[in-house]
Amino acid sequence: MLIGPALRSPRWLALAPLAFMLVVLVAPVLRLMGEAVSDGVGPLASGLDASAWLQPWVDPYLRWRLLWSALQAALTCGLVLLLGVPVAWVLARYEFAGRRWVLRALMLPFVVPTLVAAMGVLALWGPHGLWVQAGGQSLQDTPFLLLYGNVFFNLCVLVRSATDALEQVSASRLAAARTLGATPWRAFWRIEWPAILPWLMSALCLVFLYCFAGFGLALVLGGQKYATVEVEIYTLVAYELQLGAAGVLALWTLGITGVFALLYAVLERRLATPLRADRIARRAPRGLGQWLAVAGALAVLVLFCLAPIAAIVLRAVLAGGQAWAVLWEPDTVQALGNTLRFSGAALLLATVLGLAHALAARHSATLRALAFLPLVVSPVLVAFGLLLLYPAWTASVPLLVAAYALLAYPFVAKSLASGLDGLPVNLLAAARSLGASPWRAFWRITWPLLLPALRRGMAFAAATAVGEFAVTLFLSRPEWATLSTLIYQHLGRPGAAHLDAALVLACALMALALAVFLLIEWPGTDAPSPKESHA
């Protein structure tokens, strides 16, 4: 990218985000590992003793945590593939009223904070949920709750990726296959499926990454039997103080998620191709079969992406006006102010870091993969590492904002990286041939084309910061409670009144996250794709 004479290869811009990750992420994790060494219980304290490193695979309990973490992530990948490809095919091939709004709504589950999503699943399928009230059997203490929550968050990833891929299929090749007598089903398997398979693999890497390293959903929905390795790390550190065992699990988790992060970065870079000129035109559904296909696709999206959100709203409405009075309590007003203050400061820092990282990583798969590092490291480990490494900064605003920005800036970096990949080089070349300087070409050509990607990244970064829960729980003071921690406090208190208050606050937090997202992303002309936004 031609930004200026001094920035033709802006690798040096990576110094800022990499230094930030070193100080806020890598050093705290190493400090936590060092604590394990000082206790003489960690793998580093055992020298060359391989048994310490293999302890998670030798111990039946820890082995089950690791295997279940991988299994539930793999099952989620299979479910979203089975459900998402037919839905994406309908959205890519048919034009119907409201299609654009459906594409925008696909990002709604990801905007919803994790704690709110878990409450939505419980409100729908939990022991006191709508399903039980309608006469169904409770699904508590089953893997269904966690798998459903994973599908809720990740179905939209595969649907958007598959929709984008199907829109890149060559119309001439598909028409040639049909002309030669191929049935629609055979044409799909021989022409469309091979074309979209790399896109699907990229999306599935991302789904596996998030499910394996997920914390919030597994903490609330997994229970004792189906909690993941991230929850086990949290338990070992927070309750049992077994830092050595937690360090071993953390290293295995980092190794597994790092492989998938690198694989995704490589696939994403290879998928950065110009749009096809002979894209298949969408057509209006004709006949009962095609309209049933559209209705079926919408039904899948409603059941897995909208139902938990609707369940929260319905339960909150049924709670009555007394429960809604919690919105005007001083604690709620203070929590709302803290949420906006911390999130706003974190968004500014995340935008600067994400822009620098994207510019530096344009031609480097390794730097692209490093942008995932804040997302694959347990936030619990980061929080405790920060407390150990910087005790003088404990419960300080700069430390809290830095932790927020650490979790948010990868969204800006990955969205801008996808935007940079899609820049038409012929426009820059034309501007330069007409006498435009590198800086003028940047401001008149590159920057306007990057603005939609920047808005998308900032929108998801802001939504992430607004709903952040785990880091806030450990790094903030009681008077710095945010809406997410206030919800958690109500959930921890006995009585139906506190549950109703938590549901109302969950509605408020969800509305705030959605409002922030739309305020930043709304000027865009189309819904974001998961390659650009769900990174």
XYZ file of C-alpha atoms in Angstrom:
535
model
C 0.000 0.000 0.000
C 1.313 3.380 -0.967
C 0.892 5.590 2.037
C 4.038 7.622 1.881
C 7.675 7.357 1.002
C 8.609 6.299 4.509
C 5.785 3.788 4.842
C 6.103 1.584 1.782
C 6.816 -1.440 3.984
C 5.274 -0.371 7.308
C 6.422 -3.370 9.345
C 7.700 -0.992 11.995
C 4.082 -0.091 12.779
C 3.791 -3.500 14.428
C 6.050 -2.286 17.220
C 3.193 -0.508 19.018
C 0.655 -3.391 19.108
C 3.340 -6.018 19.717
C 4.818 -3.997 22.582
C 1.314 -3.544 23.976
C 0.674 -7.294 23.834
C 4.063 -7.959 25.400
C 3.292 -5.699 28.370
C -0.411 -6.492 28.858
C -0.619 -10.105 27.666
C 2.645 -12.028 27.343
C 4.418 -10.698 30.431
C 1.439 -11.301 32.783
C 1.052 -14.879 31.517
C 4.778 -15.502 31.989
C 4.545 -13.985 35.457
C 1.781 -16.425 36.307
C 3.939 -19.278 35.017
C 6.806 -17.961 37.108
C 4.605 -18.098 40.173
C 4.096 -21.772 39.461
C 7.870 -22.268 39.165
C 8.466 -20.563 42.505
C 5.977 -22.965 44.088
C 7.868 -25.897 42.617
C 4.761 -27.430 41.123
C 4.845 -26.268 37.540
C 6.351 -27.855 34.458
C 9.229 -25.394 34.366
C 10.121 -26.373 37.920
C 10.457 -29.991 36.813
C 13.275 -29.351 34.379
C 13.322 -32.031 31.700
C 10.708 -34.178 33.451
C 8.170 -34.827 30.706
C 5.629 -36.234 33.163
C 4.796 -32.726 34.385
C 4.039 -31.580 30.848
C 1.928 -34.681 30.161
C 0.034 -34.521 33.448
C -3.203 -33.196 31.836
C -3.278 -36.264 29.583
C -2.397 -38.708 32.382
C -4.908 -37.458 34.931
C -8.382 -38.789 33.934
C -10.182 -35.682 35.184
C -7.978 -33.195 33.320
C -7.898 -35.424 30.252
C -11.692 -35.336 30.151
C -11.644 -31.535 30.327
C -9.263 -31.303 27.361
C -11.049 -33.941 25.296
C -14.485 -32.491 26.027
C -13.266 -29.010 25.105
C -12.117 -30.338 21.728
C -15.194 -32.527 21.287
C -17.740 -29.790 21.965
C -15.868 -27.475 19.602
C -15.831 -30.163 16.893
C -19.524 -30.946 17.431
C -20.341 -27.264 17.120
C -18.405 -27.126 13.840
C -20.441 -30.060 12.529
C -23.733 -28.528 13.630
C -23.091 -25.104 12.149
C -21.898 -26.712 8.898
C -25.004 -28.876 8.652
C -27.354 -26.004 9.459
C -25.467 -23.126 7.894
C -24.722 -24.267 4.336
C -28.408 -24.719 3.320
C -29.306 -21.384 4.909
C -26.409 -19.664 3.123
C -27.406 -21.199 -0.219
C -30.918 -19.782 0.134
C -29.587 -16.328 1.050
C -27.084 -16.373 -1.826
C -29.448 -17.558 -4.540
C -32.842 -16.021 -3.720
C -33.891 -12.382 -3.511
C -36.843 -11.771 -1.221
C -38.257 -8.950 0.868
C -36.195 -8.392 4.014
C -33.127 -10.323 2.807
C -30.793 -7.400 3.576
C -32.187 -7.144 7.104
C -31.690 -10.873 7.584
C -28.023 -10.466 6.658
C -27.645 -7.663 9.167
C -29.466 -9.667 11.838
C -26.930 -12.479 11.416
C -24.443 -10.405 13.374
C -26.871 -9.876 16.279
C -25.806 -12.987 18.267
C -22.186 -11.900 18.200
C -23.045 -8.399 19.389
C -24.902 -9.830 22.391
C -22.593 -10.049 25.444
C -21.635 -13.559 26.520
C -23.303 -13.301 29.923
C -26.540 -12.130 28.311
C -26.406 -14.953 25.768
C -25.975 -17.533 28.546
C -28.957 -16.076 30.367
C -30.950 -16.270 27.132
C -30.183 -19.962 26.756
C -31.211 -20.585 30.370
C -34.364 -18.489 29.928
C -35.279 -20.712 27.003
C -34.062 -24.194 27.970
C -32.992 -23.940 31.639
C -34.738 -25.452 34.690
C -37.082 -22.455 34.938
C -37.083 -21.641 31.222
C -39.929 -21.303 28.781
C -39.452 -24.875 27.537
C -39.987 -26.311 31.036
C -42.927 -24.004 31.678
C -44.508 -25.316 28.469
C -44.260 -28.873 29.806
C -40.887 -29.934 28.457
C -38.169 -31.744 30.396
C -35.360 -29.732 31.936
C -32.097 -29.867 29.976
C -29.951 -28.823 32.922
C -26.757 -30.875 33.408
C -26.739 -31.984 29.768
C -24.330 -30.963 26.996
C -27.261 -29.528 25.034
C -27.164 -26.139 26.755
C -23.504 -25.491 25.926
C -23.802 -26.796 22.363
C -26.902 -24.676 21.766
C -25.117 -21.625 23.131
C -22.140 -22.310 20.851
C -24.428 -22.623 17.823
C -26.182 -19.410 18.827
C -22.894 -17.524 18.640
C -21.248 -19.265 15.678
C -23.966 -20.167 13.187
C -23.874 -16.637 11.819
C -20.138 -16.976 11.172
C -20.528 -19.901 8.815
C -23.695 -18.562 7.177
C -22.072 -15.253 6.292
C -18.869 -16.894 5.108
C -20.740 -19.462 2.999
C -23.009 -16.747 1.576
C -20.007 -14.685 0.518
C -18.368 -17.788 -0.980
C -21.463 -18.823 -2.925
C -21.671 -15.336 -4.386
C -18.148 -15.854 -5.759
C -19.053 -19.015 -7.701
C -18.575 -18.588 -11.454
C -21.922 -18.245 -13.202
C -20.462 -19.405 -16.508
C -19.106 -22.651 -15.028
C -22.395 -23.399 -13.304
C -24.337 -22.626 -16.495
C -22.025 -24.903 -18.497
C -22.622 -27.767 -16.063
C -26.383 -27.337 -16.287
C -26.187 -27.151 -20.084
C -24.336 -30.476 -20.133
C -27.206 -32.094 -18.244
C -26.117 -31.856 -14.592
C -28.969 -31.762 -12.094
C -29.035 -28.872 -9.572
C -27.834 -31.263 -6.847
C -24.974 -32.619 -8.992
C -24.021 -29.115 -10.106
C -23.778 -28.081 -6.455
C -21.424 -30.942 -5.518
C -19.261 -30.688 -8.620
C -19.106 -26.893 -9.067
C -20.294 -24.960 -6.007
C -19.038 -27.191 -3.176
C -15.365 -27.283 -4.282
C -15.469 -23.511 -4.801
C -16.796 -22.706 -1.326
C -14.876 -25.384 0.597
C -11.827 -23.151 1.390
C -14.158 -20.468 2.738
C -15.949 -23.051 4.872
C -12.669 -24.378 6.245
C -11.645 -20.842 7.181
C -14.934 -20.251 8.997
C -14.760 -23.623 10.769
C -11.252 -22.844 12.029
C -12.686 -19.709 13.570
C -15.651 -21.557 15.085
C -13.386 -24.221 16.614
C -11.082 -21.525 17.967
C -13.861 -19.677 19.760
C -15.590 -22.779 21.115
C -12.403 -24.412 22.396
C -11.154 -21.239 24.089
C -14.579 -20.021 25.226
C -15.059 -19.165 28.889
C -18.309 -17.325 29.638
C -20.758 -19.769 28.062
C -18.958 -22.815 29.478
C -18.879 -21.251 32.955
C -22.641 -20.650 33.052
C -23.979 -23.469 30.859
C -21.451 -26.292 31.218
C -22.064 -27.171 34.842
C -19.684 -29.407 36.751
C -19.561 -32.205 34.181
C -19.434 -30.283 30.903
C -17.206 -27.354 31.818
C -14.319 -26.771 29.412
C -10.601 -26.492 30.033
C -10.889 -22.702 30.315
C -13.278 -23.065 33.237
C -10.905 -25.582 34.807
C -8.033 -23.085 34.523
C -10.229 -20.483 36.232
C -11.085 -22.938 39.025
C -7.466 -23.958 39.563
C -6.300 -20.351 39.802
C -9.180 -18.641 41.586
C -10.292 -21.312 44.056
C -7.545 -23.909 44.438
C -4.472 -21.724 43.822
C -2.839 -24.537 41.842
C -0.896 -22.244 39.550
C 1.364 -24.993 38.251
C -1.473 -27.195 37.017
C -3.196 -24.136 35.576
C 0.016 -23.221 33.766
C 0.289 -26.643 32.148
C -3.317 -26.515 30.964
C -2.802 -22.981 29.689
C 0.228 -24.043 27.630
C -1.655 -26.932 26.035
C -4.592 -24.635 25.314
C -2.320 -22.015 23.752
C -0.667 -24.655 21.583
C -3.956 -26.032 20.253
C -5.609 -22.674 19.664
C -2.406 -21.264 18.176
C -2.443 -23.919 15.457
C -5.994 -23.048 14.459
C -5.291 -19.310 14.618
C -2.329 -19.695 12.257
C -4.333 -21.921 9.927
C -7.138 -19.366 9.804
C -4.709 -16.531 9.096
C -3.180 -18.479 6.187
C -6.583 -19.387 4.727
C -7.849 -15.823 5.080
C -4.849 -14.449 3.224
C -5.315 -16.922 0.370
C -9.026 -16.097 0.109
C -8.294 -12.409 -0.549
C -9.233 -12.458 -4.240
C -10.984 -9.840 -6.402
C -14.743 -10.141 -6.878
C -15.858 -12.166 -9.872
C -17.461 -10.335 -12.750
C -19.725 -13.312 -13.629
C -21.402 -13.715 -10.263
C -24.659 -15.655 -10.178
C -27.617 -13.296 -10.099
C -30.136 -13.818 -7.323
C -33.703 -14.525 -8.381
C -37.081 -14.299 -6.702
C -38.367 -17.612 -5.304
C -40.815 -19.380 -7.587
C -43.069 -22.220 -6.665
C -43.919 -23.845 -3.370
C -40.592 -25.665 -3.012
C -38.456 -22.550 -3.246
C -40.651 -20.603 -0.866
C -40.518 -23.525 1.591
C -36.718 -23.390 1.341
C -36.771 -19.689 2.231
C -39.168 -20.341 5.121
C -36.994 -23.206 6.385
C -33.853 -21.072 6.308
C -35.570 -18.293 8.226
C -36.942 -20.817 10.730
C -33.416 -22.117 11.436
C -32.159 -18.584 12.042
C -35.085 -17.783 14.324
C -34.667 -20.982 16.364
C -30.917 -20.706 16.876
C -30.138 -16.981 16.591
C -33.249 -15.124 17.724
C -35.030 -17.389 20.217
C -32.622 -16.852 23.183
C -32.783 -13.084 22.744
C -36.572 -13.180 22.544
C -36.689 -15.416 25.623
C -34.805 -12.852 27.707
C -37.108 -10.042 26.587
C -40.240 -12.118 27.232
C -39.101 -13.217 30.683
C -38.208 -9.626 31.555
C -41.602 -8.347 30.386
C -43.414 -11.034 32.368
C -41.438 -10.001 35.471
C -43.657 -6.929 35.802
C -43.096 -3.235 36.366
C -41.555 -3.708 39.801
C -38.582 -5.534 38.314
C -37.982 -2.756 35.783
C -37.567 -0.268 38.597
C -34.001 -1.574 38.925
C -33.074 0.562 35.905
C -33.450 3.742 37.959
C -31.563 2.570 41.017
C -28.317 4.470 41.803
C -26.214 1.332 41.382
C -27.560 0.804 37.864
C -26.988 4.408 36.827
C -23.436 4.264 38.166
C -22.817 0.928 36.411
C -24.066 2.367 33.123
C -21.712 5.328 33.445
C -18.769 3.034 34.207
C -19.604 0.826 31.232
C -19.657 3.768 28.824
C -16.543 5.364 30.302
C -14.365 2.267 30.237
C -15.639 1.111 26.849
C -15.118 4.507 25.213
C -11.527 4.808 26.396
C -10.794 1.223 25.372
C -12.295 1.779 21.911
C -9.982 4.715 21.200
C -6.918 2.721 22.218
C -8.102 -0.379 20.346
C -8.628 1.601 17.143
C -5.095 2.990 17.170
C -3.567 -0.409 17.915
C -5.742 -2.220 15.372
C -4.912 0.231 12.594
C -1.182 -0.098 13.238
C -1.378 -3.898 13.355
C -3.394 -4.154 10.132
C -1.016 -1.925 8.180
C 2.009 -3.862 9.411
C 0.517 -7.331 8.882
C -0.754 -6.890 5.335
C 1.905 -9.179 3.826
C 2.710 -11.335 6.861
C 0.679 -14.392 7.895
C 2.610 -14.531 11.171
C 1.631 -11.002 12.168
C -1.957 -11.740 11.150
C -1.972 -14.783 13.422
C -0.549 -12.730 16.294
C -3.650 -10.553 16.148
C -5.531 -13.591 17.459
C -3.323 -13.933 20.511
C -5.537 -11.816 22.823
C -8.499 -13.983 21.817
C -6.910 -17.386 22.393
C -5.365 -16.679 25.801
C -7.705 -17.171 28.733
C -8.873 -13.772 30.040
C -8.750 -15.270 33.514
C -5.031 -15.985 33.141
C -4.475 -12.482 31.813
C -6.370 -10.919 34.719
C -4.520 -12.841 37.417
C -1.212 -12.307 35.648
C -1.824 -8.558 35.605
C -2.582 -8.593 39.310
C 0.645 -10.462 40.046
C 2.858 -8.462 37.700
C 1.548 -4.969 38.433
C 0.349 -4.980 42.060
C 0.763 -1.199 42.319
C -1.706 -0.770 39.442
C -4.315 -3.123 40.860
C -7.855 -1.752 40.473
C -6.631 1.227 38.462
C -8.381 2.718 35.450
C -5.345 2.481 33.099
C -4.919 -1.228 33.806
C -8.626 -1.926 33.320
C -8.809 0.084 30.078
C -5.675 -1.643 28.778
C -7.250 -5.051 29.436
C -10.432 -3.947 27.654
C -8.443 -2.700 24.663
C -6.456 -5.944 24.549
C -9.640 -7.931 23.985
C -11.155 -5.414 21.552
C -8.368 -4.362 19.204
C -8.089 -7.694 17.292
C -11.508 -6.981 15.776
C -10.274 -3.684 14.365
C -7.046 -5.266 13.124
C -8.720 -8.190 11.362
C -11.461 -6.077 9.798
C -8.932 -3.589 8.430
C -6.717 -6.438 7.214
C -9.614 -7.796 5.163
C -10.323 -4.299 3.872
C -6.713 -3.861 2.797
C -6.801 -7.224 1.013
C -9.787 -6.096 -1.024
C -8.340 -2.767 -2.173
C -8.322 -2.455 -5.990
C -4.687 -1.805 -6.885
C -5.671 -0.437 -10.289
C -7.252 2.631 -8.668
C -4.070 3.422 -6.753
C -2.008 2.888 -9.889
C -4.308 5.190 -11.864
C -4.076 7.886 -9.204
C -0.274 7.695 -9.201
C -0.122 7.772 -12.999
C -2.203 10.961 -12.941
C 0.371 12.635 -10.715
C -1.051 12.052 -7.234
C 1.552 11.844 -4.489
C 1.550 8.748 -2.220
C -0.084 10.696 0.605
C -2.735 12.173 -1.704
C -3.474 8.749 -3.177
C -3.899 7.418 0.340
C -6.306 10.126 1.499
C -8.327 10.245 -1.722
C -8.387 6.517 -2.603
C -7.228 4.187 0.181
C -8.759 5.877 3.204
C -12.343 6.226 1.848
C -12.276 2.579 0.759
C -11.062 1.480 4.208
C -13.673 3.430 6.189
C -16.395 0.732 5.982
C -13.955 -1.908 7.253
C -12.815 0.443 10.020
C -16.410 1.075 11.080
C -17.132 -2.639 11.182
C -14.068 -3.384 13.276
C -14.797 -0.523 15.668
C -18.428 -1.628 15.990
C -17.489 -5.136 17.088
C -14.705 -3.833 19.308
C -17.161 -1.489 21.023
C -19.747 -4.235 21.494
C -17.049 -6.483 22.975
C -15.917 -3.806 25.424
C -19.483 -2.990 26.497
C -20.215 -6.618 27.353
C -16.835 -7.542 28.866
C -17.269 -9.542 32.053
C -14.355 -11.760 33.090
C -11.597 -9.136 33.201
C -13.884 -6.600 34.867
C -14.746 -9.090 37.569
C -11.109 -9.293 38.707
C -9.607 -5.880 37.937
C -12.245 -3.370 39.006
C -13.190 -1.924 42.360
C -16.712 -2.406 43.783
C -17.582 1.201 42.911
C -16.454 0.534 39.318
C -19.088 -2.136 38.711
C -20.316 -2.303 35.125
C -23.655 -3.591 33.870
C -22.227 -7.068 33.310
C -20.825 -7.385 36.839
C -24.040 -5.935 38.271
C -25.988 -8.686 36.490
C -23.630 -11.268 37.957
C -24.164 -9.831 41.438
C -27.945 -10.165 41.118
C -27.604 -13.737 39.832
C -25.554 -14.625 42.900
C -28.261 -13.460 45.311
C -31.192 -15.714 46.292
C -34.768 -14.903 45.459
C -36.934 -14.447 42.369
C -36.708 -10.647 42.651
C -32.972 -10.684 41.988
C -33.417 -13.063 39.034
C -36.022 -10.734 37.535
C -33.703 -7.767 38.090
C -30.888 -9.649 36.343
C -33.158 -10.318 33.354
C -34.109 -6.654 33.110
C -30.465 -5.572 33.343
C -29.598 -8.158 30.693
C -32.133 -6.515 28.380
C -30.558 -3.134 29.104
C -27.035 -4.395 28.447
C -28.122 -6.087 25.226
C -29.854 -2.913 24.055
C -26.773 -0.836 24.892
C -24.423 -3.166 22.998
C -26.742 -3.196 19.990
C -27.140 0.595 20.045
C -23.378 1.139 20.171
C -22.873 -1.339 17.354
C -25.491 0.244 15.093
C -24.325 3.774 15.873
C -20.857 2.974 14.542
C -21.625 0.426 11.814
C -24.965 1.726 10.501
C -23.528 4.022 7.776
C -22.249 0.871 6.013
C -24.025 -0.152 2.853
C -24.220 -3.845 3.617
C -23.927 -6.325 6.411
C -20.426 -7.266 7.468
C -18.946 -10.588 6.602
C -17.407 -12.845 9.235
C -14.020 -12.649 7.564
C -14.087 -8.933 8.219
C -15.948 -8.728 11.485
C -15.970 -11.990 13.388
C -12.239 -12.257 13.514
